[in-house]
PDB file of C-alpha atoms in Angstrom:
ATOM      1  CA  MET A   1      21.697  -4.966  -1.979  1.00  0.00           C
ATOM      2  CA  LYS A   2      18.876  -4.823   0.504  1.00  0.00           C
ATOM      3  CA  VAL A   3      16.290  -7.572  -0.021  1.00  0.00           C
ATOM      4  CA  ARG A   4      12.704  -6.605   0.746  1.00  0.00           C
ATOM      5  CA  LEU A   5      10.449  -9.218   2.250  1.00  0.00           C
ATOM      6  CA  ASN A   6       7.791  -8.658  -0.394  1.00  0.00           C
ATOM      7  CA  SER A   7      10.264  -9.895  -3.033  1.00  0.00           C
ATOM      8  CA  LEU A   8      10.919 -13.224  -1.316  1.00  0.00           C
ATOM      9  CA  PRO A   9       9.379 -16.602  -2.181  1.00  0.00           C
ATOM     10  CA  LEU A  10       6.313 -17.304  -0.080  1.00  0.00           C
ATOM     11  CA  SER A  11       8.005 -19.990   2.033  1.00  0.00           C
ATOM     12  CA  VAL A  12      10.879 -17.665   2.918  1.00  0.00           C
ATOM     13  CA  PHE A  13       8.525 -14.728   3.501  1.00  0.00           C
ATOM     14  CA  LEU A  14       6.545 -16.729   6.024  1.00  0.00           C
ATOM     15  CA  LYS A  15       9.645 -17.579   8.025  1.00  0.00           C
ATOM     16  CA  HIS A  16      10.377 -13.861   8.371  1.00  0.00           C
ATOM     17  CA  LYS A  17       6.855 -12.664   9.074  1.00  0.00           C
ATOM     18  CA  ARG A  18       5.220 -15.032  11.550  1.00  0.00           C
ATOM     19  CA  ARG A  19       2.838 -12.993  13.650  1.00  0.00           C
ATOM     20  CA  CYS A  20       0.978 -15.579  15.743  1.00  0.00           C
ATOM     21  CA  LYS A  21       1.517 -15.324  19.477  1.00  0.00           C
ATOM     22  CA  ARG A  22       1.933 -18.580  21.333  1.00  0.00           C
ATOM     23  CA  LYS A  23       1.143 -19.395  24.931  1.00  0.00           C
ATOM     24  CA  ALA A  24       3.280 -21.906  26.769  1.00  0.00           C
ATOM     25  CA  GLY A  25       1.928 -25.358  26.002  1.00  0.00           C
ATOM     26  CA  ALA A  26      -0.849 -23.943  23.820  1.00  0.00           C
ATOM     27  CA  SER A  27      -1.500 -23.826  20.105  1.00  0.00           C
ATOM     28  CA  SER A  28      -1.203 -20.713  17.957  1.00  0.00           C
ATOM     29  CA  ILE A  29      -3.717 -17.944  18.571  1.00  0.00           C
ATOM     30  CA  CYS A  30      -4.829 -16.518  15.214  1.00  0.00           C
ATOM     31  CA  ALA A  31      -7.778 -14.144  15.033  1.00  0.00           C
ATOM     32  CA  LYS A  32      -9.892 -14.126  11.890  1.00  0.00           C
ATOM     33  CA  PHE A  33     -10.311 -10.921   9.953  1.00  0.00           C
ATOM     34  CA  GLU A  34     -13.472  -8.985  10.661  1.00  0.00           C
ATOM     35  CA  LEU A  35     -15.515  -6.627   8.519  1.00  0.00           C
ATOM     36  CA  LYS A  36     -14.436  -3.161   9.610  1.00  0.00           C
ATOM     37  CA  PRO A  37     -17.220  -0.549   9.364  1.00  0.00           C
ATOM     38  CA  PRO A  38     -16.692   2.830   7.696  1.00  0.00           C
ATOM     39  CA  PRO A  39     -15.782   5.608  10.169  1.00  0.00           C
ATOM     40  CA  TYR A  40     -19.240   7.225   9.778  1.00  0.00           C
ATOM     41  CA  PRO A  41     -22.891   6.091   9.578  1.00  0.00           C
ATOM     42  CA  LEU A  42     -23.902   4.561   6.248  1.00  0.00           C
ATOM     43  CA  ASP A  43     -26.107   7.551   5.445  1.00  0.00           C
ATOM     44  CA  ALA A  44     -23.509  10.163   6.417  1.00  0.00           C
ATOM     45  CA  LEU A  45     -22.213  10.756   2.868  1.00  0.00           C
ATOM     46  CA  GLU A  46     -25.639  11.546   1.409  1.00  0.00           C
ATOM     47  CA  PRO A  47     -26.623  13.069  -0.941  1.00  0.00           C
ATOM     48  CA  HIS A  48     -23.248  12.539  -2.631  1.00  0.00           C
ATOM     49  CA  MET A  49     -23.013   8.806  -1.943  1.00  0.00           C
ATOM     50  CA  SER A  50     -26.231   7.091  -0.959  1.00  0.00           C
ATOM     51  CA  LYS A  51     -26.895   4.831   1.979  1.00  0.00           C
ATOM     52  CA  GLU A  52     -28.043   2.226  -0.539  1.00  0.00           C
ATOM     53  CA  THR A  53     -24.630   2.297  -2.219  1.00  0.00           C
ATOM     54  CA  LEU A  54     -22.841   1.904   1.120  1.00  0.00           C
ATOM     55  CA  GLU A  55     -25.132  -0.956   2.155  1.00  0.00           C
ATOM     56  CA  TYR A  56     -24.454  -2.720  -1.127  1.00  0.00           C
ATOM     57  CA  HIS A  57     -20.769  -1.859  -1.529  1.00  0.00           C
ATOM     58  CA  TRP A  58     -19.652  -2.284   2.085  1.00  0.00           C
ATOM     59  CA  GLY A  59     -22.332  -4.673   3.307  1.00  0.00           C
ATOM     60  CA  LYS A  60     -22.118  -7.142   0.412  1.00  0.00           C
ATOM     61  CA  HIS A  61     -18.918  -6.723  -1.624  1.00  0.00           C
ATOM     62  CA  HIS A  62     -16.559  -5.822   1.218  1.00  0.00           C
ATOM     63  CA  ARG A  63     -18.128  -8.458   3.469  1.00  0.00           C
ATOM     64  CA  GLY A  64     -17.678 -11.040   0.733  1.00  0.00           C
ATOM     65  CA  TYR A  65     -13.938 -10.369   0.524  1.00  0.00           C
ATOM     66  CA  VAL A  66     -13.596 -10.818   4.286  1.00  0.00           C
ATOM     67  CA  ASP A  67     -15.580 -14.044   4.373  1.00  0.00           C
ATOM     68  CA  ASN A  68     -13.726 -15.501   1.396  1.00  0.00           C
ATOM     69  CA  LEU A  69     -10.280 -14.644   2.745  1.00  0.00           C
ATOM     70  CA  ASN A  70     -11.012 -16.239   6.097  1.00  0.00           C
ATOM     71  CA  LYS A  71     -12.039 -19.440   4.313  1.00  0.00           C
ATOM     72  CA  GLN A  72      -8.936 -19.388   2.095  1.00  0.00           C
ATOM     73  CA  ILE A  73      -6.369 -18.942   4.873  1.00  0.00           C
ATOM     74  CA  GLU A  74      -7.941 -21.083   7.585  1.00  0.00           C
ATOM     75  CA  GLY A  75      -5.509 -23.786   8.669  1.00  0.00           C
ATOM     76  CA  THR A  76      -2.667 -22.409   6.541  1.00  0.00           C
ATOM     77  CA  GLU A  77       0.470 -20.491   7.476  1.00  0.00           C
ATOM     78  CA  LEU A  78      -1.150 -17.373   6.068  1.00  0.00           C
ATOM     79  CA  ASP A  79      -3.515 -17.107   9.015  1.00  0.00           C
ATOM     80  CA  GLU A  80      -0.493 -16.140  11.099  1.00  0.00           C
ATOM     81  CA  LEU A  81       0.082 -12.963   9.080  1.00  0.00           C
ATOM     82  CA  SER A  82      -1.292  -9.448   9.143  1.00  0.00           C
ATOM     83  CA  LEU A  83      -3.534  -8.382   6.259  1.00  0.00           C
ATOM     84  CA  GLU A  84      -0.762  -6.348   4.635  1.00  0.00           C
ATOM     85  CA  ASP A  85       1.675  -9.239   4.899  1.00  0.00           C
ATOM     86  CA  ILE A  86      -0.821 -11.640   3.314  1.00  0.00           C
ATOM     87  CA  LEU A  87      -1.274  -9.175   0.480  1.00  0.00           C
ATOM     88  CA  LEU A  88       2.482  -8.901  -0.133  1.00  0.00           C
ATOM     89  CA  ALA A  89       3.166 -12.622   0.239  1.00  0.00           C
ATOM     90  CA  THR A  90       0.380 -13.763  -2.072  1.00  0.00           C
ATOM     91  CA  HIS A  91       1.222 -11.233  -4.762  1.00  0.00           C
ATOM     92  CA  ASN A  92       4.062 -13.704  -5.288  1.00  0.00           C
ATOM     93  CA  ASN A  93       6.092 -11.541  -7.687  1.00  0.00           C
ATOM     94  CA  GLY A  94       3.078 -11.073  -9.953  1.00  0.00           C
ATOM     95  CA  ASP A  95       2.119 -14.762 -10.078  1.00  0.00           C
ATOM     96  CA  LEU A  96      -0.938 -14.189  -7.891  1.00  0.00           C
ATOM     97  CA  LEU A  97      -1.901 -16.800  -5.328  1.00  0.00           C
ATOM     98  CA  PRO A  98      -5.642 -17.324  -4.677  1.00  0.00           C
ATOM     99  CA  PRO A  99      -5.905 -15.255  -1.440  1.00  0.00           C
ATOM    100  CA  PHE A 100      -4.356 -12.135  -3.007  1.00  0.00           C
ATOM    101  CA  ASN A 101      -7.492 -10.599  -4.500  1.00  0.00           C
ATOM    102  CA  ASN A 102      -9.558 -10.941  -1.333  1.00  0.00           C
ATOM    103  CA  ALA A 103      -6.756  -9.715   0.951  1.00  0.00           C
ATOM    104  CA  ALA A 104      -5.986  -6.742  -1.287  1.00  0.00           C
ATOM    105  CA  GLN A 105      -9.646  -5.818  -1.677  1.00  0.00           C
ATOM    106  CA  ILE A 106     -10.157  -5.823   2.086  1.00  0.00           C
ATOM    107  CA  TRP A 107      -7.163  -3.517   2.501  1.00  0.00           C
ATOM    108  CA  ASN A 108      -8.259  -1.304  -0.392  1.00  0.00           C
ATOM    109  CA  HIS A 109     -11.798  -0.897   0.885  1.00  0.00           C
ATOM    110  CA  ASP A 110     -10.772  -0.143   4.475  1.00  0.00           C
ATOM    111  CA  PHE A 111      -8.491   2.521   3.006  1.00  0.00           C
ATOM    112  CA  PHE A 112     -11.188   3.834   0.648  1.00  0.00           C
ATOM    113  CA  TRP A 113     -13.810   4.347   3.377  1.00  0.00           C
ATOM    114  CA  GLU A 114     -11.268   6.264   5.448  1.00  0.00           C
ATOM    115  CA  SER A 115     -10.399   8.437   2.426  1.00  0.00           C
ATOM    116  CA  MET A 116     -13.845  10.035   2.646  1.00  0.00           C
ATOM    117  CA  LYS A 117     -15.782  12.032   5.209  1.00  0.00           C
ATOM    118  CA  PRO A 118     -19.103  13.898   5.440  1.00  0.00           C
ATOM    119  CA  ASP A 119     -18.721  17.451   4.110  1.00  0.00           C
ATOM    120  CA  GLY A 120     -15.417  16.551   2.477  1.00  0.00           C
ATOM    121  CA  GLY A 121     -13.765  17.959  -0.614  1.00  0.00           C
ATOM    122  CA  GLY A 122     -12.214  21.381  -0.919  1.00  0.00           C
ATOM    123  CA  ARG A 123      -8.448  21.851  -0.925  1.00  0.00           C
ATOM    124  CA  PRO A 124      -5.710  20.432   1.271  1.00  0.00           C
ATOM    125  CA  SER A 125      -3.453  22.683   3.324  1.00  0.00           C
ATOM    126  CA  GLY A 126      -0.072  22.735   5.020  1.00  0.00           C
ATOM    127  CA  GLU A 127       2.742  20.455   3.922  1.00  0.00           C
ATOM    128  CA  LEU A 128       0.443  18.272   1.827  1.00  0.00           C
ATOM    129  CA  LEU A 129      -0.511  21.219  -0.362  1.00  0.00           C
ATOM    130  CA  GLU A 130       3.136  22.303  -0.546  1.00  0.00           C
ATOM    131  CA  LEU A 131       4.210  18.876  -1.809  1.00  0.00           C
ATOM    132  CA  ILE A 132       1.321  18.727  -4.277  1.00  0.00           C
ATOM    133  CA  ASN A 133       2.376  22.106  -5.696  1.00  0.00           C
ATOM    134  CA  ARG A 134       6.015  20.995  -5.815  1.00  0.00           C
ATOM    135  CA  ASP A 135       5.428  17.612  -7.463  1.00  0.00           C
ATOM    136  CA  PHE A 136       2.508  18.404  -9.785  1.00  0.00           C
ATOM    137  CA  GLY A 137       2.964  22.126 -10.400  1.00  0.00           C
ATOM    138  CA  SER A 138      -0.342  23.088  -8.786  1.00  0.00           C
ATOM    139  CA  PHE A 139      -3.322  21.591  -6.993  1.00  0.00           C
ATOM    140  CA  GLU A 140      -5.338  21.941 -10.197  1.00  0.00           C
ATOM    141  CA  ARG A 141      -2.743  19.911 -12.127  1.00  0.00           C
ATOM    142  CA  PHE A 142      -2.881  17.204  -9.488  1.00  0.00           C
ATOM    143  CA  VAL A 143      -6.684  17.068  -9.741  1.00  0.00           C
ATOM    144  CA  ASP A 144      -6.394  16.737 -13.521  1.00  0.00           C
ATOM    145  CA  ASP A 145      -3.869  13.901 -13.139  1.00  0.00           C
ATOM    146  CA  ILE A 146      -5.879  11.836 -10.677  1.00  0.00           C
ATOM    147  CA  ARG A 147      -9.093  12.447 -12.637  1.00  0.00           C
ATOM    148  CA  LEU A 148      -7.352  11.120 -15.738  1.00  0.00           C
ATOM    149  CA  ALA A 149      -5.952   8.098 -13.916  1.00  0.00           C
ATOM    150  CA  ALA A 150      -9.372   7.213 -12.493  1.00  0.00           C
ATOM    151  CA  ALA A 151     -11.215   7.810 -15.757  1.00  0.00           C
ATOM    152  CA  THR A 152      -8.789   5.840 -17.934  1.00  0.00           C
ATOM    153  CA  GLN A 153      -8.343   2.778 -15.718  1.00  0.00           C
ATOM    154  CA  PHE A 154      -9.790   0.195 -18.073  1.00  0.00           C
ATOM    155  CA  GLY A 155     -12.398  -1.992 -16.431  1.00  0.00           C
ATOM    156  CA  SER A 156     -12.185  -2.378 -12.678  1.00  0.00           C
ATOM    157  CA  GLY A 157      -9.454  -0.903 -10.514  1.00  0.00           C
ATOM    158  CA  TRP A 158      -8.235   2.022  -8.457  1.00  0.00           C
ATOM    159  CA  ALA A 159      -6.597   5.440  -8.817  1.00  0.00           C
ATOM    160  CA  TRP A 160      -4.093   6.483  -6.147  1.00  0.00           C
ATOM    161  CA  LEU A 161      -2.106   9.351  -4.737  1.00  0.00           C
ATOM    162  CA  ALA A 162       0.979   7.804  -3.155  1.00  0.00           C
ATOM    163  CA  TYR A 163       4.257   8.782  -1.526  1.00  0.00           C
ATOM    164  CA  LYS A 164       7.142   7.269  -3.459  1.00  0.00           C
ATOM    165  CA  ALA A 165      10.109   6.838  -1.144  1.00  0.00           C
ATOM    166  CA  ASN A 166      11.957   4.123  -3.060  1.00  0.00           C
ATOM    167  CA  ARG A 167      14.365   4.449  -5.972  1.00  0.00           C
ATOM    168  CA  LEU A 168      14.279   2.898  -9.414  1.00  0.00           C
ATOM    169  CA  ASP A 169      12.649  -0.530  -9.784  1.00  0.00           C
ATOM    170  CA  VAL A 170      11.486  -2.886  -7.061  1.00  0.00           C
ATOM    171  CA  GLU A 171      11.843  -6.639  -6.883  1.00  0.00           C
ATOM    172  CA  ASN A 172       8.188  -7.468  -6.358  1.00  0.00           C
ATOM    173  CA  ALA A 173       6.642  -5.894  -9.457  1.00  0.00           C
ATOM    174  CA  VAL A 174       7.227  -3.498 -12.307  1.00  0.00           C
ATOM    175  CA  ASN A 175       7.465  -0.013 -10.818  1.00  0.00           C
ATOM    176  CA  PRO A 176       5.085   2.249 -12.781  1.00  0.00           C
ATOM    177  CA  ASN A 177       7.268   5.288 -12.056  1.00  0.00           C
ATOM    178  CA  PRO A 178      10.936   4.180 -12.063  1.00  0.00           C
ATOM    179  CA  SER A 179      13.053   7.218 -11.307  1.00  0.00           C
ATOM    180  CA  ASP A 180      16.224   8.277  -9.569  1.00  0.00           C
ATOM    181  CA  GLU A 181      14.118  10.728  -7.588  1.00  0.00           C
ATOM    182  CA  ASP A 182      12.473   9.701  -4.352  1.00  0.00           C
ATOM    183  CA  LYS A 183      10.403  11.220  -1.564  1.00  0.00           C
ATOM    184  CA  ARG A 184       7.835  12.483  -4.018  1.00  0.00           C
ATOM    185  CA  LEU A 185       4.087  12.321  -4.534  1.00  0.00           C
ATOM    186  CA  VAL A 186       2.876  10.342  -7.543  1.00  0.00           C
ATOM    187  CA  VAL A 187      -0.456   9.474  -9.121  1.00  0.00           C
ATOM    188  CA  VAL A 188      -0.835   5.883 -10.305  1.00  0.00           C
ATOM    189  CA  LYS A 189      -3.652   3.581 -11.316  1.00  0.00           C
ATOM    190  CA  SER A 190      -3.926  -0.147 -10.733  1.00  0.00           C
ATOM    191  CA  PRO A 191      -6.127  -2.919 -12.136  1.00  0.00           C
ATOM    192  CA  ASN A 192      -8.503  -5.103 -10.150  1.00  0.00           C
ATOM    193  CA  ALA A 193      -7.220  -5.526  -6.574  1.00  0.00           C
ATOM    194  CA  VAL A 194      -3.622  -4.372  -7.066  1.00  0.00           C
ATOM    195  CA  ASN A 195      -2.459  -1.484  -4.886  1.00  0.00           C
ATOM    196  CA  PRO A 196       0.771   0.546  -4.537  1.00  0.00           C
ATOM    197  CA  LEU A 197       2.041  -1.465  -1.575  1.00  0.00           C
ATOM    198  CA  ILE A 198       3.402  -4.033  -4.020  1.00  0.00           C
ATOM    199  CA  TRP A 199       5.582  -1.315  -5.584  1.00  0.00           C
ATOM    200  CA  ASP A 200       6.803  -0.314  -2.140  1.00  0.00           C
ATOM    201  CA  TYR A 201       4.882   2.977  -2.280  1.00  0.00           C
ATOM    202  CA  SER A 202       2.907   4.440   0.631  1.00  0.00           C
ATOM    203  CA  PRO A 203      -0.726   5.012  -0.460  1.00  0.00           C
ATOM    204  CA  LEU A 204      -2.223   8.324   0.658  1.00  0.00           C
ATOM    205  CA  LEU A 205      -5.570   8.476  -1.186  1.00  0.00           C
ATOM    206  CA  THR A 206      -7.600   6.182  -3.420  1.00  0.00           C
ATOM    207  CA  ILE A 207     -10.635   6.363  -5.681  1.00  0.00           C
ATOM    208  CA  ASP A 208     -12.438   3.068  -6.203  1.00  0.00           C
ATOM    209  CA  VAL A 209     -13.431   2.816  -9.878  1.00  0.00           C
ATOM    210  CA  TRP A 210     -15.042  -0.602  -9.741  1.00  0.00           C
ATOM    211  CA  GLU A 211     -18.486   0.014 -11.175  1.00  0.00           C
ATOM    212  CA  HIS A 212     -20.272  -1.167  -8.034  1.00  0.00           C
ATOM    213  CA  ALA A 213     -18.759   1.864  -6.236  1.00  0.00           C
ATOM    214  CA  TYR A 214     -21.020   4.264  -8.111  1.00  0.00           C
ATOM    215  CA  TYR A 215     -23.543   2.530 -10.378  1.00  0.00           C
ATOM    216  CA  LEU A 216     -26.526   2.792  -8.020  1.00  0.00           C
ATOM    217  CA  ASP A 217     -25.997   6.559  -7.731  1.00  0.00           C
ATOM    218  CA  VAL A 218     -24.844   7.696 -11.186  1.00  0.00           C
ATOM    219  CA  GLN A 219     -25.201   4.560 -13.336  1.00  0.00           C
ATOM    220  CA  ASN A 220     -22.209   4.295 -15.710  1.00  0.00           C
ATOM    221  CA  ARG A 221     -21.158   7.955 -15.497  1.00  0.00           C
ATOM    222  CA  ARG A 222     -17.762   7.358 -13.937  1.00  0.00           C
ATOM    223  CA  ALA A 223     -16.572  10.916 -14.644  1.00  0.00           C
ATOM    224  CA  ASP A 224     -19.448  12.333 -12.579  1.00  0.00           C
ATOM    225  CA  TYR A 225     -18.611  10.010  -9.686  1.00  0.00           C
ATOM    226  CA  ILE A 226     -14.937  11.072  -9.792  1.00  0.00           C
ATOM    227  CA  SER A 227     -15.944  14.739  -9.647  1.00  0.00           C
ATOM    228  CA  ILE A 228     -18.273  14.123  -6.713  1.00  0.00           C
ATOM    229  CA  PHE A 229     -15.551  12.234  -4.855  1.00  0.00           C
ATOM    230  CA  LEU A 230     -12.962  14.995  -5.286  1.00  0.00           C
ATOM    231  CA  GLU A 231     -15.302  17.929  -4.731  1.00  0.00           C
ATOM    232  CA  LYS A 232     -17.584  16.605  -1.963  1.00  0.00           C
ATOM    233  CA  LEU A 233     -16.157  13.505  -0.277  1.00  0.00           C
ATOM    234  CA  VAL A 234     -12.366  13.349  -0.054  1.00  0.00           C
ATOM    235  CA  SER A 235     -10.889  13.746   3.439  1.00  0.00           C
ATOM    236  CA  TRP A 236      -7.703  15.787   3.117  1.00  0.00           C
ATOM    237  CA  GLU A 237      -7.152  15.442   6.855  1.00  0.00           C
ATOM    238  CA  ALA A 238      -6.825  11.669   6.399  1.00  0.00           C
ATOM    239  CA  VAL A 239      -4.430  12.165   3.492  1.00  0.00           C
ATOM    240  CA  SER A 240      -2.266  14.577   5.523  1.00  0.00           C
ATOM    241  CA  SER A 241      -2.100  12.116   8.403  1.00  0.00           C
ATOM    242  CA  ARG A 242      -1.041   9.320   6.059  1.00  0.00           C
ATOM    243  CA  LEU A 243       1.654  11.558   4.583  1.00  0.00           C
ATOM    244  CA  GLU A 244       3.209  12.044   8.009  1.00  0.00           C
ATOM    245  CA  ILE A 245       3.243   8.290   8.570  1.00  0.00           C
ATOM    246  CA  ALA A 246       4.763   7.682   5.139  1.00  0.00           C
ATOM    247  CA  LYS A 247       7.535  10.217   5.750  1.00  0.00           C
ATOM    248  CA  ALA A 248       8.341   8.709   9.141  1.00  0.00           C
ATOM    249  CA  ARG A 249       8.471   5.244   7.565  1.00  0.00           C
ATOM    250  CA  ALA A 250      10.889   6.507   4.915  1.00  0.00           C
ATOM    251  CA  VAL A 251      13.190   7.988   7.560  1.00  0.00           C
ATOM    252  CA  GLU A 252      13.160   4.752   9.556  1.00  0.00           C
ATOM    253  CA  ARG A 253      14.087   2.773   6.467  1.00  0.00           C
ATOM    254  CA  GLU A 254      16.905   5.145   5.591  1.00  0.00           C
ATOM    255  CA  GLU A 255      18.323   4.804   9.087  1.00  0.00           C
ATOM    256  CA  GLU A 256      18.029   1.021   8.879  1.00  0.00           C
ATOM    257  CA  GLU A 257      19.787   0.964   5.493  1.00  0.00           C
ATOM    258  CA  GLU A 258      22.593   3.150   6.833  1.00  0.00           C
ATOM    259  CA  ARG A 259      23.003   0.862   9.831  1.00  0.00           C
ATOM    260  CA  ARG A 260      23.210  -2.208   7.617  1.00  0.00           C
ATOM    261  CA  LYS A 261      25.664  -0.490   5.311  1.00  0.00           C
ATOM    262  CA  ARG A 262      27.942   0.354   8.239  1.00  0.00           C
ATOM    263  CA  GLU A 263      27.759  -3.234   9.475  1.00  0.00           C
ATOM    264  CA  GLU A 264      28.663  -4.578   6.032  1.00  0.00           C
ATOM    265  CA  GLU A 265      31.571  -2.163   5.763  1.00  0.00           C
ATOM    266  CA  GLU A 266      32.817  -3.196   9.191  1.00  0.00           C
ATOM    267  CA  LYS A 267      32.623  -6.873   8.270  1.00  0.00           C
ATOM    268  CA  SER A 268      34.425  -6.201   5.009  1.00  0.00           C
ATOM    269  CA  SER A 269      37.120  -4.232   6.825  1.00  0.00           C
ATOM    270  CA  ASP A 270      37.570  -7.039   9.384  1.00  0.00           C
ATOM    271  CA  GLY A 271      37.949  -9.538   6.565  1.00  0.00           C
ATOM    272  CA  GLU A 272      40.656  -7.501   4.876  1.00  0.00           C
ATOM    273  CA  VAL A 273      42.662  -7.250   8.112  1.00  0.00           C
ATOM    274  CA  ALA A 274      42.439 -10.978   8.652  1.00  0.00           C
ATOM    275  CA  GLU A 275      43.566 -11.684   5.115  1.00  0.00           C
ATOM    276  CA  ILE A 276      46.607  -9.396   5.450  1.00  0.00           C
ATOM    277  CA  TYR A 277      47.544 -11.068   8.720  1.00  0.00           C
ATOM    278  CA  VAL A 278      47.428 -14.538   7.165  1.00  0.00           C
ATOM    279  CA  ASP A 279      49.429 -13.433   4.134  1.00  0.00           C
ATOM    280  CA  ASN A 280      52.100 -11.849   6.315  1.00  0.00           C
ATOM    281  CA  LYS A 281      52.352 -14.977   8.416  1.00  0.00           C
ATOM    282  CA  SER A 282      52.754 -17.058   5.295  1.00  0.00           C
ATOM    283  CA  ASP A 283      55.460 -14.767   3.948  1.00  0.00           C
ATOM    284  CA  ASP A 284      57.371 -14.957   7.266  1.00  0.00           C
ATOM    285  CA  SER A 285      57.234 -18.752   7.185  1.00  0.00           C
ATOM    286  CA  GLU A 286      58.644 -18.856   3.681  1.00  0.00           C
ATOM    287  CA  ALA A 287      61.421 -16.431   4.664  1.00  0.00           C
ATOM    288  CA  GLU A 288      62.458 -18.749   7.483  1.00  0.00           C
TER     289      GLU A 288
END
């Protein structure tokens, strides 16, 4: 069975995923994480999402996650990893290590800002729309599903559209959609900082349903915020681009799994030949 790195103990994971570059005779070079700005001015989403909300949400909450993570990983082996690898390693099979929440929230917020654009909303097109129709029955059914996921996530969390390329359960966490079917779009929700990467899904779209994402604009009316996001803000171009990346990743993994399977079969075949040779030699010796 193929073992995924995000299912390994932290110490083993780190041995596989060291990312620091070293210069000859020099110490490790590890850059700290920086606060990445949204891909538009802070007032660009008005009147649907206010500049005040962006200043508060991005400028305070998102910045806080970045600052806290840098403090947590400084001087540890984690500062040699990419953000995604820190997230997977510190999820620690559900027994969360302290840096997980900050690492995951940085990733989630970077992804969230890029899920929106000025003059967004409308309907997707092309292959994305085809897959939505195939996997949900219609675009309207998909909208109903993600609305429900976002509205019913108790407390803080996220609602996601993701590309599910794996099969059955995963080692790192309980798969919310275990199925023999793969290469499908799914809607899931996750609490707090958790995101679909830990289930080995490829996220395509997210709605942040932490209250600080919308309270300054619509107070506690989460349903109104969800409608505004889907009708006025979502960037279907970003989602389509992510779908292409997710599909390419799935193909690469299939090819890698096939290569490993062939190598295992070849090793097994070599072992059987060697065993037959030894047995024959033994039989000849006894006959003599």
